[in-house]
Amino acid sequence: MTQSPKATSPYEQIIKGLDLQPHPEGGFYNEVYRSKGVIQGDSLGAKFQGERNFSTSIYFLLTSEVFSSFHRIVQDEIWHFYDGSPLALHIISPEGDYSQRIIGRAIDQGEVPQFVVPGGSWFGAMVIRETDFSLLGCTVAPGFDFRDFELATRSDLLLKFPLHSEIIRKLTRR
Ligand code: GUN
């Protein structure tokens, strides 16, 4: 008797097919583009230390069980929707204003397929549908560098933004 191959979920196939790796904020990613061109640190302004590639782009996948916890980067980040469930992006500006945006294809329901998170804002994300995944792209310029990435702690964000405690508790792990 031949053994049937073990069933894999659609997102497991995507993780394998695109060679996605775990990301520190939660979810899975793989860098698809890193420009060969480099900008020198003294042309980037005081927020960046050292040189950076012109631009980078990643695939990013979240599942219903795995959210992206609140983090921030220095530069703007452009999110592109590709497949699966719509995704809720939760954003707290440096001034403490909270906003939410649904990234998806149902434009008639107010979803947007592309969205820019302003640099310096804290943001996290959640797959909207149960037992599903969201596959997106994230593009930044200057290119991504973990020196520009900061993962929030729950206590620090609660102290900074007590009005938004509910979403902070939902979208932090430590
Ligand atoms: N490369 C590694 N992590 C990230 C990320 O969170 N965003 C982008 N745009 N690129 C990355």
JSON list of C-alpha atoms and ligand atoms in Angstrom, two decimals:
[
{"chain": "A", "resi": 1, "resn": "MET", "atom": "CA", "xyz": [0.00, 0.00, 0.00]},
{"chain": "A", "resi": 2, "resn": "THR", "atom": "CA", "xyz": [1.37, 3.43, -0.89]},
{"chain": "A", "resi": 3, "resn": "GLN", "atom": "CA", "xyz": [1.33, 6.07, 1.78]},
{"chain": "A", "resi": 4, "resn": "SER", "atom": "CA", "xyz": [-0.38, 9.35, 0.87]},
{"chain": "A", "resi": 5, "resn": "PRO", "atom": "CA", "xyz": [1.77, 12.44, 1.45]},
{"chain": "A", "resi": 6, "resn": "LYS", "atom": "CA", "xyz": [1.12, 14.28, 4.70]},
{"chain": "A", "resi": 7, "resn": "ALA", "atom": "CA", "xyz": [-1.41, 17.05, 4.18]},
{"chain": "A", "resi": 8, "resn": "THR", "atom": "CA", "xyz": [0.07, 20.54, 4.45]},
{"chain": "A", "resi": 9, "resn": "SER", "atom": "CA", "xyz": [-1.95, 23.70, 4.97]},
{"chain": "A", "resi": 10, "resn": "PRO", "atom": "CA", "xyz": [-1.86, 26.40, 2.25]},
{"chain": "A", "resi": 11, "resn": "TYR", "atom": "CA", "xyz": [0.32, 28.61, 4.40]},
{"chain": "A", "resi": 12, "resn": "GLU", "atom": "CA", "xyz": [2.81, 25.83, 5.11]},
{"chain": "A", "resi": 13, "resn": "GLN", "atom": "CA", "xyz": [3.18, 25.44, 1.35]},
{"chain": "A", "resi": 14, "resn": "ILE", "atom": "CA", "xyz": [3.77, 29.19, 0.99]},
{"chain": "A", "resi": 15, "resn": "ILE", "atom": "CA", "xyz": [6.34, 29.22, 3.81]},
{"chain": "A", "resi": 16, "resn": "LYS", "atom": "CA", "xyz": [8.17, 26.36, 2.10]},
{"chain": "A", "resi": 17, "resn": "GLY", "atom": "CA", "xyz": [7.74, 27.63, -1.45]},
{"chain": "A", "resi": 18, "resn": "LEU", "atom": "CA", "xyz": [8.99, 31.14, -0.66]},
{"chain": "A", "resi": 19, "resn": "ASP", "atom": "CA", "xyz": [11.55, 29.93, 1.91]},
{"chain": "A", "resi": 20, "resn": "LEU", "atom": "CA", "xyz": [10.10, 32.19, 4.62]},
{"chain": "A", "resi": 21, "resn": "GLN", "atom": "CA", "xyz": [11.91, 32.39, 7.97]},
{"chain": "A", "resi": 22, "resn": "PRO", "atom": "CA", "xyz": [10.60, 33.42, 11.42]},
{"chain": "A", "resi": 23, "resn": "HIS", "atom": "CA", "xyz": [10.65, 37.18, 12.03]},
{"chain": "A", "resi": 24, "resn": "PRO", "atom": "CA", "xyz": [11.38, 38.65, 15.52]},
{"chain": "A", "resi": 25, "resn": "GLU", "atom": "CA", "xyz": [8.06, 40.58, 15.45]},
{"chain": "A", "resi": 26, "resn": "GLY", "atom": "CA", "xyz": [6.12, 37.36, 14.68]},
{"chain": "A", "resi": 27, "resn": "GLY", "atom": "CA", "xyz": [5.26, 35.85, 11.31]},
{"chain": "A", "resi": 28, "resn": "PHE", "atom": "CA", "xyz": [7.55, 34.73, 8.52]},
{"chain": "A", "resi": 29, "resn": "TYR", "atom": "CA", "xyz": [9.54, 36.65, 5.91]},
{"chain": "A", "resi": 30, "resn": "ASN", "atom": "CA", "xyz": [12.08, 36.47, 3.16]},
{"chain": "A", "resi": 31, "resn": "GLU", "atom": "CA", "xyz": [13.89, 39.36, 1.55]},
{"chain": "A", "resi": 32, "resn": "VAL", "atom": "CA", "xyz": [13.30, 39.42, -2.21]},
{"chain": "A", "resi": 33, "resn": "TYR", "atom": "CA", "xyz": [15.08, 42.65, -3.08]},
{"chain": "A", "resi": 34, "resn": "ARG", "atom": "CA", "xyz": [18.04, 44.58, -1.73]},
{"chain": "A", "resi": 35, "resn": "SER", "atom": "CA", "xyz": [19.33, 47.26, -4.07]},
{"chain": "A", "resi": 36, "resn": "LYS", "atom": "CA", "xyz": [22.99, 47.07, -4.94]},
{"chain": "A", "resi": 37, "resn": "GLY", "atom": "CA", "xyz": [23.15, 50.83, -4.61]},
{"chain": "A", "resi": 38, "resn": "VAL", "atom": "CA", "xyz": [24.19, 52.21, -1.25]},
{"chain": "A", "resi": 39, "resn": "ILE", "atom": "CA", "xyz": [23.55, 55.61, 0.35]},
{"chain": "A", "resi": 40, "resn": "GLN", "atom": "CA", "xyz": [26.32, 56.92, 2.58]},
{"chain": "A", "resi": 41, "resn": "GLY", "atom": "CA", "xyz": [25.43, 57.60, 6.20]},
{"chain": "A", "resi": 42, "resn": "ASP", "atom": "CA", "xyz": [26.25, 61.29, 6.00]},
{"chain": "A", "resi": 43, "resn": "SER", "atom": "CA", "xyz": [23.54, 61.68, 3.31]},
{"chain": "A", "resi": 44, "resn": "LEU", "atom": "CA", "xyz": [20.82, 59.98, 5.36]},
{"chain": "A", "resi": 45, "resn": "GLY", "atom": "CA", "xyz": [20.34, 62.40, 8.23]},
{"chain": "A", "resi": 46, "resn": "ALA", "atom": "CA", "xyz": [20.79, 61.95, 11.96]},
{"chain": "A", "resi": 47, "resn": "LYS", "atom": "CA", "xyz": [18.16, 59.16, 12.34]},
{"chain": "A", "resi": 48, "resn": "PHE", "atom": "CA", "xyz": [20.40, 56.64, 10.58]},
{"chain": "A", "resi": 49, "resn": "GLN", "atom": "CA", "xyz": [23.85, 55.54, 11.64]},
{"chain": "A", "resi": 50, "resn": "GLY", "atom": "CA", "xyz": [26.00, 54.19, 8.84]},
{"chain": "A", "resi": 51, "resn": "GLU", "atom": "CA", "xyz": [25.24, 53.41, 5.21]},
{"chain": "A", "resi": 52, "resn": "ARG", "atom": "CA", "xyz": [22.06, 51.77, 3.88]},
{"chain": "A", "resi": 53, "resn": "ASN", "atom": "CA", "xyz": [20.98, 50.17, 0.60]},
{"chain": "A", "resi": 54, "resn": "PHE", "atom": "CA", "xyz": [18.68, 52.38, -1.48]},
{"chain": "A", "resi": 55, "resn": "SER", "atom": "CA", "xyz": [15.70, 50.07, -0.90]},
{"chain": "A", "resi": 56, "resn": "THR", "atom": "CA", "xyz": [14.65, 46.57, 0.19]},
{"chain": "A", "resi": 57, "resn": "SER", "atom": "CA", "xyz": [11.51, 44.47, -0.13]},
{"chain": "A", "resi": 58, "resn": "ILE", "atom": "CA", "xyz": [10.26, 41.35, 1.67]},
{"chain": "A", "resi": 59, "resn": "TYR", "atom": "CA", "xyz": [7.47, 38.80, 1.54]},
{"chain": "A", "resi": 60, "resn": "PHE", "atom": "CA", "xyz": [5.71, 38.72, 4.91]},
{"chain": "A", "resi": 61, "resn": "LEU", "atom": "CA", "xyz": [3.22, 36.12, 6.11]},
{"chain": "A", "resi": 62, "resn": "LEU", "atom": "CA", "xyz": [1.07, 36.12, 9.25]},
{"chain": "A", "resi": 63, "resn": "THR", "atom": "CA", "xyz": [-1.41, 33.46, 10.36]},
{"chain": "A", "resi": 64, "resn": "SER", "atom": "CA", "xyz": [-4.53, 33.70, 12.54]},
{"chain": "A", "resi": 65, "resn": "GLU", "atom": "CA", "xyz": [-2.45, 32.32, 15.42]},
{"chain": "A", "resi": 66, "resn": "VAL", "atom": "CA", "xyz": [0.59, 34.57, 14.92]},
{"chain": "A", "resi": 67, "resn": "PHE", "atom": "CA", "xyz": [0.29, 38.37, 15.06]},
{"chain": "A", "resi": 68, "resn": "SER", "atom": "CA", "xyz": [2.95, 40.98, 14.34]},
{"chain": "A", "resi": 69, "resn": "SER", "atom": "CA", "xyz": [3.78, 42.63, 17.67]},
{"chain": "A", "resi": 70, "resn": "PHE", "atom": "CA", "xyz": [4.14, 46.38, 18.08]},
{"chain": "A", "resi": 71, "resn": "HIS", "atom": "CA", "xyz": [7.44, 47.63, 16.67]},
{"chain": "A", "resi": 72, "resn": "ARG", "atom": "CA", "xyz": [8.74, 50.66, 14.85]},
{"chain": "A", "resi": 73, "resn": "ILE", "atom": "CA", "xyz": [11.29, 51.44, 12.21]},
{"chain": "A", "resi": 74, "resn": "VAL", "atom": "CA", "xyz": [12.85, 54.75, 11.27]},
{"chain": "A", "resi": 75, "resn": "GLN", "atom": "CA", "xyz": [11.68, 54.91, 7.64]},
{"chain": "A", "resi": 76, "resn": "ASP", "atom": "CA", "xyz": [8.19, 54.68, 6.07]},
{"chain": "A", "resi": 77, "resn": "GLU", "atom": "CA", "xyz": [7.12, 51.13, 5.24]},
{"chain": "A", "resi": 78, "resn": "ILE", "atom": "CA", "xyz": [4.89, 50.33, 2.24]},
{"chain": "A", "resi": 79, "resn": "TRP", "atom": "CA", "xyz": [2.62, 47.27, 2.70]},
{"chain": "A", "resi": 80, "resn": "HIS", "atom": "CA", "xyz": [1.25, 45.42, -0.34]},
{"chain": "A", "resi": 81, "resn": "PHE", "atom": "CA", "xyz": [-1.53, 42.84, -0.12]},
{"chain": "A", "resi": 82, "resn": "TYR", "atom": "CA", "xyz": [-1.04, 39.60, -2.08]},
{"chain": "A", "resi": 83, "resn": "ASP", "atom": "CA", "xyz": [-3.17, 36.73, -0.80]},
{"chain": "A", "resi": 84, "resn": "GLY", "atom": "CA", "xyz": [-5.30, 35.23, 1.96]},
{"chain": "A", "resi": 85, "resn": "SER", "atom": "CA", "xyz": [-7.31, 37.03, 4.63]},
{"chain": "A", "resi": 86, "resn": "PRO", "atom": "CA", "xyz": [-7.42, 40.82, 4.90]},
{"chain": "A", "resi": 87, "resn": "LEU", "atom": "CA", "xyz": [-5.03, 42.10, 7.58]},
{"chain": "A", "resi": 88, "resn": "ALA", "atom": "CA", "xyz": [-5.65, 44.72, 10.29]},
{"chain": "A", "resi": 89, "resn": "LEU", "atom": "CA", "xyz": [-2.76, 47.13, 10.74]},
{"chain": "A", "resi": 90, "resn": "HIS", "atom": "CA", "xyz": [-2.80, 48.96, 14.10]},
{"chain": "A", "resi": 91, "resn": "ILE", "atom": "CA", "xyz": [-0.78, 52.15, 14.33]},
{"chain": "A", "resi": 92, "resn": "ILE", "atom": "CA", "xyz": [0.12, 54.48, 17.21]},
{"chain": "A", "resi": 93, "resn": "SER", "atom": "CA", "xyz": [1.77, 57.71, 16.06]},
{"chain": "A", "resi": 94, "resn": "PRO", "atom": "CA", "xyz": [4.66, 59.23, 18.07]},
{"chain": "A", "resi": 95, "resn": "GLU", "atom": "CA", "xyz": [2.07, 61.77, 19.37]},
{"chain": "A", "resi": 96, "resn": "GLY", "atom": "CA", "xyz": [-0.13, 58.92, 20.67]},
{"chain": "A", "resi": 97, "resn": "ASP", "atom": "CA", "xyz": [-2.86, 58.93, 18.01]},
{"chain": "A", "resi": 98, "resn": "TYR", "atom": "CA", "xyz": [-4.22, 55.44, 17.31]},
{"chain": "A", "resi": 99, "resn": "SER", "atom": "CA", "xyz": [-5.51, 54.36, 13.90]},
{"chain": "A", "resi": 100, "resn": "GLN", "atom": "CA", "xyz": [-6.43, 51.09, 12.23]},
{"chain": "A", "resi": 101, "resn": "ARG", "atom": "CA", "xyz": [-6.42, 50.19, 8.54]},
{"chain": "A", "resi": 102, "resn": "ILE", "atom": "CA", "xyz": [-7.51, 47.02, 6.79]},
{"chain": "A", "resi": 103, "resn": "ILE", "atom": "CA", "xyz": [-5.14, 45.86, 4.08]},
{"chain": "A", "resi": 104, "resn": "GLY", "atom": "CA", "xyz": [-6.98, 43.73, 1.55]},
{"chain": "A", "resi": 105, "resn": "ARG", "atom": "CA", "xyz": [-8.71, 43.54, -1.78]},
{"chain": "A", "resi": 106, "resn": "ALA", "atom": "CA", "xyz": [-12.31, 44.45, -0.85]},
{"chain": "A", "resi": 107, "resn": "ILE", "atom": "CA", "xyz": [-12.02, 48.06, -1.92]},
{"chain": "A", "resi": 108, "resn": "ASP", "atom": "CA", "xyz": [-15.82, 48.47, -1.79]},
{"chain": "A", "resi": 109, "resn": "GLN", "atom": "CA", "xyz": [-15.60, 47.70, 1.95]},
{"chain": "A", "resi": 110, "resn": "GLY", "atom": "CA", "xyz": [-12.88, 50.26, 2.61]},
{"chain": "A", "resi": 111, "resn": "GLU", "atom": "CA", "xyz": [-9.92, 47.89, 2.42]},
{"chain": "A", "resi": 112, "resn": "VAL", "atom": "CA", "xyz": [-6.79, 49.09, 0.62]},
{"chain": "A", "resi": 113, "resn": "PRO", "atom": "CA", "xyz": [-4.32, 46.86, -1.25]},
{"chain": "A", "resi": 114, "resn": "GLN", "atom": "CA", "xyz": [-1.39, 49.17, -0.50]},
{"chain": "A", "resi": 115, "resn": "PHE", "atom": "CA", "xyz": [-0.72, 51.23, 2.60]},
{"chain": "A", "resi": 116, "resn": "VAL", "atom": "CA", "xyz": [2.15, 53.30, 3.97]},
{"chain": "A", "resi": 117, "resn": "VAL", "atom": "CA", "xyz": [3.02, 53.15, 7.68]},
{"chain": "A", "resi": 118, "resn": "PRO", "atom": "CA", "xyz": [4.80, 56.41, 8.56]},
{"chain": "A", "resi": 119, "resn": "GLY", "atom": "CA", "xyz": [8.33, 56.03, 9.91]},
{"chain": "A", "resi": 120, "resn": "GLY", "atom": "CA", "xyz": [8.58, 56.39, 13.69]},
{"chain": "A", "resi": 121, "resn": "SER", "atom": "CA", "xyz": [5.04, 55.11, 14.35]},
{"chain": "A", "resi": 122, "resn": "TRP", "atom": "CA", "xyz": [4.51, 51.99, 16.45]},
{"chain": "A", "resi": 123, "resn": "PHE", "atom": "CA", "xyz": [2.61, 49.33, 14.52]},
{"chain": "A", "resi": 124, "resn": "GLY", "atom": "CA", "xyz": [1.45, 45.74, 14.69]},
{"chain": "A", "resi": 125, "resn": "ALA", "atom": "CA", "xyz": [-0.85, 43.55, 12.63]},
{"chain": "A", "resi": 126, "resn": "MET", "atom": "CA", "xyz": [-3.42, 40.77, 12.89]},
{"chain": "A", "resi": 127, "resn": "VAL", "atom": "CA", "xyz": [-5.00, 38.40, 10.36]},
{"chain": "A", "resi": 128, "resn": "ILE", "atom": "CA", "xyz": [-8.73, 39.15, 10.35]},
{"chain": "A", "resi": 129, "resn": "ARG", "atom": "CA", "xyz": [-10.23, 35.77, 9.42]},
{"chain": "A", "resi": 130, "resn": "GLU", "atom": "CA", "xyz": [-9.97, 32.73, 11.70]},
{"chain": "A", "resi": 131, "resn": "THR", "atom": "CA", "xyz": [-7.83, 29.77, 10.54]},
{"chain": "A", "resi": 132, "resn": "ASP", "atom": "CA", "xyz": [-6.34, 31.73, 7.68]},
{"chain": "A", "resi": 133, "resn": "PHE", "atom": "CA", "xyz": [-3.16, 33.54, 6.66]},
{"chain": "A", "resi": 134, "resn": "SER", "atom": "CA", "xyz": [-2.25, 36.88, 5.06]},
{"chain": "A", "resi": 135, "resn": "LEU", "atom": "CA", "xyz": [0.59, 37.15, 2.55]},
{"chain": "A", "resi": 136, "resn": "LEU", "atom": "CA", "xyz": [1.95, 40.65, 2.00]},
{"chain": "A", "resi": 137, "resn": "GLY", "atom": "CA", "xyz": [4.96, 42.54, 0.76]},
{"chain": "A", "resi": 138, "resn": "CYS", "atom": "CA", "xyz": [6.79, 45.22, 2.76]},
{"chain": "A", "resi": 139, "resn": "THR", "atom": "CA", "xyz": [9.03, 47.72, 0.97]},
{"chain": "A", "resi": 140, "resn": "VAL", "atom": "CA", "xyz": [11.25, 50.33, 2.58]},
{"chain": "A", "resi": 141, "resn": "ALA", "atom": "CA", "xyz": [13.67, 53.04, 1.45]},
{"chain": "A", "resi": 142, "resn": "PRO", "atom": "CA", "xyz": [16.36, 53.41, 2.63]},
{"chain": "A", "resi": 143, "resn": "GLY", "atom": "CA", "xyz": [16.77, 49.65, 2.81]},
{"chain": "A", "resi": 144, "resn": "PHE", "atom": "CA", "xyz": [15.92, 47.66, 5.92]},
{"chain": "A", "resi": 145, "resn": "ASP", "atom": "CA", "xyz": [18.53, 47.25, 8.66]},
{"chain": "A", "resi": 146, "resn": "PHE", "atom": "CA", "xyz": [17.85, 45.78, 12.10]},
{"chain": "A", "resi": 147, "resn": "ARG", "atom": "CA", "xyz": [19.65, 48.84, 13.57]},
{"chain": "A", "resi": 148, "resn": "ASP", "atom": "CA", "xyz": [16.51, 50.80, 12.56]},
{"chain": "A", "resi": 149, "resn": "PHE", "atom": "CA", "xyz": [14.10, 48.25, 14.08]},
{"chain": "A", "resi": 150, "resn": "GLU", "atom": "CA", "xyz": [12.77, 48.39, 17.65]},
{"chain": "A", "resi": 151, "resn": "LEU", "atom": "CA", "xyz": [10.43, 45.80, 19.18]},
{"chain": "A", "resi": 152, "resn": "ALA", "atom": "CA", "xyz": [8.21, 47.35, 21.86]},
{"chain": "A", "resi": 153, "resn": "THR", "atom": "CA", "xyz": [7.84, 46.00, 25.36]},
{"chain": "A", "resi": 154, "resn": "ARG", "atom": "CA", "xyz": [4.32, 45.93, 26.76]},
{"chain": "A", "resi": 155, "resn": "SER", "atom": "CA", "xyz": [5.27, 47.91, 29.88]},
{"chain": "A", "resi": 156, "resn": "ASP", "atom": "CA", "xyz": [7.01, 50.65, 27.93]},
{"chain": "A", "resi": 157, "resn": "LEU", "atom": "CA", "xyz": [4.11, 51.13, 25.47]},
{"chain": "A", "resi": 158, "resn": "LEU", "atom": "CA", "xyz": [1.51, 51.06, 28.29]},
{"chain": "A", "resi": 159, "resn": "LEU", "atom": "CA", "xyz": [3.46, 53.76, 30.07]},
{"chain": "A", "resi": 160, "resn": "LYS", "atom": "CA", "xyz": [3.70, 55.90, 26.92]},
{"chain": "A", "resi": 161, "resn": "PHE", "atom": "CA", "xyz": [0.13, 55.35, 25.65]},
{"chain": "A", "resi": 162, "resn": "PRO", "atom": "CA", "xyz": [-2.18, 54.35, 28.55]},
{"chain": "A", "resi": 163, "resn": "LEU", "atom": "CA", "xyz": [-5.27, 55.25, 26.50]},
{"chain": "A", "resi": 164, "resn": "HIS", "atom": "CA", "xyz": [-4.51, 52.41, 24.08]},
{"chain": "A", "resi": 165, "resn": "SER", "atom": "CA", "xyz": [-3.93, 49.68, 26.67]},
{"chain": "A", "resi": 166, "resn": "GLU", "atom": "CA", "xyz": [-6.39, 47.22, 25.10]},
{"chain": "A", "resi": 167, "resn": "ILE", "atom": "CA", "xyz": [-4.68, 47.00, 21.71]},
{"chain": "A", "resi": 168, "resn": "ILE", "atom": "CA", "xyz": [-1.21, 47.18, 23.32]},
{"chain": "A", "resi": 169, "resn": "ARG", "atom": "CA", "xyz": [-2.02, 44.12, 25.47]},
{"chain": "A", "resi": 170, "resn": "LYS", "atom": "CA", "xyz": [-3.30, 42.28, 22.39]},
{"chain": "A", "resi": 171, "resn": "LEU", "atom": "CA", "xyz": [-0.31, 43.03, 20.20]},
{"chain": "A", "resi": 172, "resn": "THR", "atom": "CA", "xyz": [2.70, 42.60, 22.51]},
{"chain": "A", "resi": 173, "resn": "ARG", "atom": "CA", "xyz": [4.38, 39.40, 23.69]},
{"chain": "A", "resi": 174, "resn": "ARG", "atom": "CA", "xyz": [6.92, 40.57, 26.26]},
{"chain": "B", "resi": 1, "resn": "GUN", "atom": "N1", "xyz": [13.64, 42.85, 6.51]},
{"chain": "B", "resi": 1, "resn": "GUN", "atom": "C1", "xyz": [13.68, 42.20, 7.68]},
{"chain": "B", "resi": 1, "resn": "GUN", "atom": "N2", "xyz": [12.67, 42.58, 8.45]},
{"chain": "B", "resi": 1, "resn": "GUN", "atom": "C2", "xyz": [11.99, 43.49, 7.77]},
{"chain": "B", "resi": 1, "resn": "GUN", "atom": "C3", "xyz": [10.82, 44.24, 8.07]},
{"chain": "B", "resi": 1, "resn": "GUN", "atom": "O1", "xyz": [10.21, 44.14, 9.13]},
{"chain": "B", "resi": 1, "resn": "GUN", "atom": "N3", "xyz": [10.41, 45.10, 7.12]},
{"chain": "B", "resi": 1, "resn": "GUN", "atom": "C4", "xyz": [11.07, 45.22, 5.93]},
{"chain": "B", "resi": 1, "resn": "GUN", "atom": "N4", "xyz": [10.58, 46.08, 5.04]},
{"chain": "B", "resi": 1, "resn": "GUN", "atom": "N5", "xyz": [12.14, 44.54, 5.64]},
{"chain": "B", "resi": 1, "resn": "GUN", "atom": "C5", "xyz": [12.59, 43.67, 6.55]}
]
